PDB file of C-alpha atoms in Angstrom:
ATOM      1  CA  MET A   1     205.491 111.428 148.624  1.00  0.00           C
ATOM      2  CA  GLU A   2     204.864 114.615 146.674  1.00  0.00           C
ATOM      3  CA  ARG A   3     203.797 114.107 143.056  1.00  0.00           C
ATOM      4  CA  THR A   4     203.676 116.479 140.121  1.00  0.00           C
ATOM      5  CA  ILE A   5     200.287 116.925 138.490  1.00  0.00           C
ATOM      6  CA  LEU A   6     200.610 117.197 134.726  1.00  0.00           C
ATOM      7  CA  THR A   7     197.554 118.650 133.022  1.00  0.00           C
ATOM      8  CA  LEU A   8     197.450 118.015 129.286  1.00  0.00           C
ATOM      9  CA  PRO A   9     195.947 120.314 126.653  1.00  0.00           C
ATOM     10  CA  GLN A  10     192.457 119.538 125.341  1.00  0.00           C
ATOM     11  CA  THR A  11     193.673 119.025 121.765  1.00  0.00           C
ATOM     12  CA  PHE A  12     196.789 117.595 120.167  1.00  0.00           C
ATOM     13  CA  PRO A  13     197.363 118.802 116.590  1.00  0.00           C
ATOM     14  CA  PHE A  14     199.984 116.153 115.801  1.00  0.00           C
ATOM     15  CA  GLU A  15     200.162 112.397 116.267  1.00  0.00           C
ATOM     16  CA  THR A  16     202.654 109.792 115.146  1.00  0.00           C
ATOM     17  CA  ARG A  17     202.966 106.012 115.463  1.00  0.00           C
ATOM     18  CA  LEU A  18     206.016 104.319 116.967  1.00  0.00           C
ATOM     19  CA  ASP A  19     206.731 100.639 117.587  1.00  0.00           C
ATOM     20  CA  VAL A  20     208.445  99.496 120.776  1.00  0.00           C
ATOM     21  CA  ARG A  21     211.763  97.915 119.789  1.00  0.00           C
ATOM     22  CA  ILE A  22     213.684  95.317 121.795  1.00  0.00           C
ATOM     23  CA  GLY A  23     216.394  97.841 122.740  1.00  0.00           C
ATOM     24  CA  GLU A  24     213.775  99.898 124.590  1.00  0.00           C
ATOM     25  CA  ILE A  25     212.918  97.055 126.961  1.00  0.00           C
ATOM     26  CA  ASN A  26     214.499  97.059 130.421  1.00  0.00           C
ATOM     27  CA  TYR A  27     215.193  94.243 132.897  1.00  0.00           C
ATOM     28  CA  GLY A  28     211.567  94.485 134.104  1.00  0.00           C
ATOM     29  CA  GLY A  29     210.386  93.406 130.644  1.00  0.00           C
ATOM     30  CA  HIS A  30     208.732  96.722 129.722  1.00  0.00           C
ATOM     31  CA  VAL A  31     209.770 100.053 128.159  1.00  0.00           C
ATOM     32  CA  GLY A  32     212.413 101.692 130.326  1.00  0.00           C
ATOM     33  CA  ASN A  33     212.134 105.273 131.544  1.00  0.00           C
ATOM     34  CA  ASP A  34     215.180 106.306 129.529  1.00  0.00           C
ATOM     35  CA  ALA A  35     213.746 104.665 126.409  1.00  0.00           C
ATOM     36  CA  LEU A  36     210.463 106.533 126.808  1.00  0.00           C
ATOM     37  CA  LEU A  37     212.370 109.822 126.631  1.00  0.00           C
ATOM     38  CA  GLY A  38     213.901 108.543 123.385  1.00  0.00           C
ATOM     39  CA  LEU A  39     210.432 107.820 121.995  1.00  0.00           C
ATOM     40  CA  LEU A  40     209.318 111.337 122.944  1.00  0.00           C
ATOM     41  CA  HIS A  41     212.420 112.687 121.213  1.00  0.00           C
ATOM     42  CA  GLU A  42     211.503 110.884 117.992  1.00  0.00           C
ATOM     43  CA  ALA A  43     207.950 112.244 118.176  1.00  0.00           C
ATOM     44  CA  ARG A  44     209.336 115.759 118.766  1.00  0.00           C
ATOM     45  CA  LEU A  45     211.552 115.499 115.676  1.00  0.00           C
ATOM     46  CA  ARG A  46     208.592 114.390 113.560  1.00  0.00           C
ATOM     47  CA  PHE A  47     206.450 117.208 114.986  1.00  0.00           C
ATOM     48  CA  LEU A  48     209.068 119.846 114.091  1.00  0.00           C
ATOM     49  CA  ALA A  49     209.514 118.330 110.630  1.00  0.00           C
ATOM     50  CA  THR A  50     205.874 119.177 109.817  1.00  0.00           C
ATOM     51  CA  ARG A  51     207.118 122.790 109.571  1.00  0.00           C
ATOM     52  CA  GLY A  52     210.384 121.921 107.835  1.00  0.00           C
ATOM     53  CA  TRP A  53     212.461 122.343 111.001  1.00  0.00           C
ATOM     54  CA  SER A  54     214.867 120.263 113.051  1.00  0.00           C
ATOM     55  CA  GLU A  55     216.269 120.657 116.557  1.00  0.00           C
ATOM     56  CA  ARG A  56     219.396 122.172 115.005  1.00  0.00           C
ATOM     57  CA  ASP A  57     217.512 124.718 112.884  1.00  0.00           C
ATOM     58  CA  VAL A  58     214.266 126.325 113.965  1.00  0.00           C
ATOM     59  CA  GLY A  59     214.114 129.671 112.196  1.00  0.00           C
ATOM     60  CA  GLY A  60     217.889 130.104 112.390  1.00  0.00           C
ATOM     61  CA  CYS A  61     218.622 128.757 115.867  1.00  0.00           C
ATOM     62  CA  GLY A  62     218.630 125.411 117.607  1.00  0.00           C
ATOM     63  CA  LEU A  63     216.656 123.926 120.470  1.00  0.00           C
ATOM     64  CA  MET A  64     217.755 122.574 123.829  1.00  0.00           C
ATOM     65  CA  MET A  65     215.601 120.629 126.274  1.00  0.00           C
ATOM     66  CA  VAL A  66     215.948 122.111 129.764  1.00  0.00           C
ATOM     67  CA  GLU A  67     213.296 120.153 131.635  1.00  0.00           C
ATOM     68  CA  ALA A  68     211.321 116.941 131.332  1.00  0.00           C
ATOM     69  CA  VAL A  69     208.343 115.807 133.385  1.00  0.00           C
ATOM     70  CA  VAL A  70     207.060 112.299 132.747  1.00  0.00           C
ATOM     71  CA  GLN A  71     204.193 110.479 134.404  1.00  0.00           C
ATOM     72  CA  TYR A  72     204.134 106.756 133.737  1.00  0.00           C
ATOM     73  CA  ARG A  73     200.595 105.345 133.663  1.00  0.00           C
ATOM     74  CA  ALA A  74     200.924 101.792 132.280  1.00  0.00           C
ATOM     75  CA  GLN A  75     203.537  99.427 130.914  1.00  0.00           C
ATOM     76  CA  ALA A  76     204.380  99.040 127.231  1.00  0.00           C
ATOM     77  CA  PHE A  77     206.045  95.923 125.872  1.00  0.00           C
ATOM     78  CA  HIS A  78     208.167  94.796 122.932  1.00  0.00           C
ATOM     79  CA  GLY A  79     206.173  95.023 119.714  1.00  0.00           C
ATOM     80  CA  ASP A  80     203.483  97.334 121.063  1.00  0.00           C
ATOM     81  CA  GLY A  81     202.366 100.003 118.631  1.00  0.00           C
ATOM     82  CA  LEU A  82     202.227 103.363 120.364  1.00  0.00           C
ATOM     83  CA  ARG A  83     200.490 106.585 119.371  1.00  0.00           C
ATOM     84  CA  VAL A  84     202.364 109.684 120.522  1.00  0.00           C
ATOM     85  CA  ALA A  85     200.318 112.880 120.388  1.00  0.00           C
ATOM     86  CA  VAL A  86     202.172 116.212 120.607  1.00  0.00           C
ATOM     87  CA  ALA A  87     200.942 119.727 121.392  1.00  0.00           C
ATOM     88  CA  LEU A  88     202.749 123.053 121.703  1.00  0.00           C
ATOM     89  CA  GLY A  89     202.108 125.406 124.603  1.00  0.00           C
ATOM     90  CA  GLY A  90     203.598 128.130 126.748  1.00  0.00           C
ATOM     91  CA  LEU A  91     205.531 129.992 124.047  1.00  0.00           C
ATOM     92  CA  ASP A  92     207.466 132.896 125.553  1.00  0.00           C
ATOM     93  CA  ARG A  93     210.453 135.020 124.519  1.00  0.00           C
ATOM     94  CA  ILE A  94     213.044 132.234 124.900  1.00  0.00           C
ATOM     95  CA  GLY A  95     211.207 128.929 124.709  1.00  0.00           C
ATOM     96  CA  PHE A  96     208.085 126.819 124.820  1.00  0.00           C
ATOM     97  CA  ASP A  97     206.615 123.643 126.228  1.00  0.00           C
ATOM     98  CA  LEU A  98     205.722 120.484 124.359  1.00  0.00           C
ATOM     99  CA  PHE A  99     203.098 118.159 125.787  1.00  0.00           C
ATOM    100  CA  TYR A 100     202.896 114.462 124.929  1.00  0.00           C
ATOM    101  CA  ARG A 101     200.282 111.768 125.402  1.00  0.00           C
ATOM    102  CA  VAL A 102     201.436 108.192 124.725  1.00  0.00           C
ATOM    103  CA  THR A 103     198.784 105.519 124.220  1.00  0.00           C
ATOM    104  CA  ARG A 104     198.919 101.871 123.216  1.00  0.00           C
ATOM    105  CA  GLU A 105     197.153 101.156 119.920  1.00  0.00           C
ATOM    106  CA  ARG A 106     195.691  97.752 120.710  1.00  0.00           C
ATOM    107  CA  ASP A 107     193.656  98.834 123.738  1.00  0.00           C
ATOM    108  CA  GLY A 108     193.950 102.630 123.989  1.00  0.00           C
ATOM    109  CA  ALA A 109     195.663 102.450 127.384  1.00  0.00           C
ATOM    110  CA  GLU A 110     197.488 105.622 128.352  1.00  0.00           C
ATOM    111  CA  ILE A 111     201.131 104.637 128.780  1.00  0.00           C
ATOM    112  CA  ALA A 112     202.509 108.043 129.748  1.00  0.00           C
ATOM    113  CA  ARG A 113     202.003 111.765 129.656  1.00  0.00           C
ATOM    114  CA  ALA A 114     204.869 114.216 129.533  1.00  0.00           C
ATOM    115  CA  ARG A 115     206.001 117.799 129.151  1.00  0.00           C
ATOM    116  CA  THR A 116     209.365 118.985 127.902  1.00  0.00           C
ATOM    117  CA  ALA A 117     210.515 122.586 128.257  1.00  0.00           C
ATOM    118  CA  MET A 118     212.527 123.703 125.236  1.00  0.00           C
ATOM    119  CA  VAL A 119     214.642 126.851 124.844  1.00  0.00           C
ATOM    120  CA  PHE A 120     215.947 128.441 121.667  1.00  0.00           C
ATOM    121  CA  PHE A 121     219.709 128.031 121.646  1.00  0.00           C
ATOM    122  CA  ASP A 122     222.632 129.355 119.604  1.00  0.00           C
ATOM    123  CA  TYR A 123     225.049 126.431 119.612  1.00  0.00           C
ATOM    124  CA  ALA A 124     227.860 128.463 117.982  1.00  0.00           C
ATOM    125  CA  ARG A 125     227.753 130.998 120.826  1.00  0.00           C
ATOM    126  CA  GLY A 126     226.683 128.563 123.522  1.00  0.00           C
ATOM    127  CA  ARG A 127     223.764 130.613 124.814  1.00  0.00           C
ATOM    128  CA  VAL A 128     219.996 130.905 124.977  1.00  0.00           C
ATOM    129  CA  VAL A 129     218.488 133.280 122.398  1.00  0.00           C
ATOM    130  CA  ARG A 130     215.141 134.924 121.711  1.00  0.00           C
ATOM    131  CA  ALA A 131     212.430 132.995 119.910  1.00  0.00           C
ATOM    132  CA  PRO A 132     212.516 133.543 116.148  1.00  0.00           C
ATOM    133  CA  GLU A 133     209.421 135.406 114.956  1.00  0.00           C
ATOM    134  CA  SER A 134     208.887 132.723 112.341  1.00  0.00           C
ATOM    135  CA  PHE A 135     208.359 130.098 115.054  1.00  0.00           C
ATOM    136  CA  GLY A 136     205.322 131.697 116.650  1.00  0.00           C
ATOM    137  CA  ALA A 137     203.961 132.727 113.254  1.00  0.00           C
ATOM    138  CA  ALA A 138     204.154 129.149 111.963  1.00  0.00           C
ATOM    139  CA  TRP A 139     201.917 127.984 114.827  1.00  0.00           C
ATOM    140  CA  GLY A 140     199.566 130.971 114.688  1.00  0.00           C
ATOM    141  CA  LEU A 141     200.794 132.250 118.048  1.00  0.00           C
ATOM    142  CA  THR A 142     201.897 135.779 117.157  1.00  0.00           C
TER     143      THR A 142
END
């Protein structure tokens, strides 16, 4: 079986806390794979909000996720407090990557690591657009 190796950045400039809710538990009694993507989505929204943005408006355009890579490392259960760390990387002319590290608060166990590839998107025109200059500038990347 071929496996993807996901190397995380050394530092994560943003971290948020999320609690595992009952609706995120699957028939195996732990957080489901689909629910983990929802938790990453919430962390992404909070990360963007630190700059006053949303997925619908980042410097005048929206965002669309075009790829997700998730490596599950341990189980998380109902009521667990999770820390989701987020880091930006790979900014280019049409998009960027976000990296995530999910750990359980009570014991520090790494629950998952992930990367999502995001593109800048004009929803009115239905197409990918160039990165707004303000995006890279806000992160000190220009």
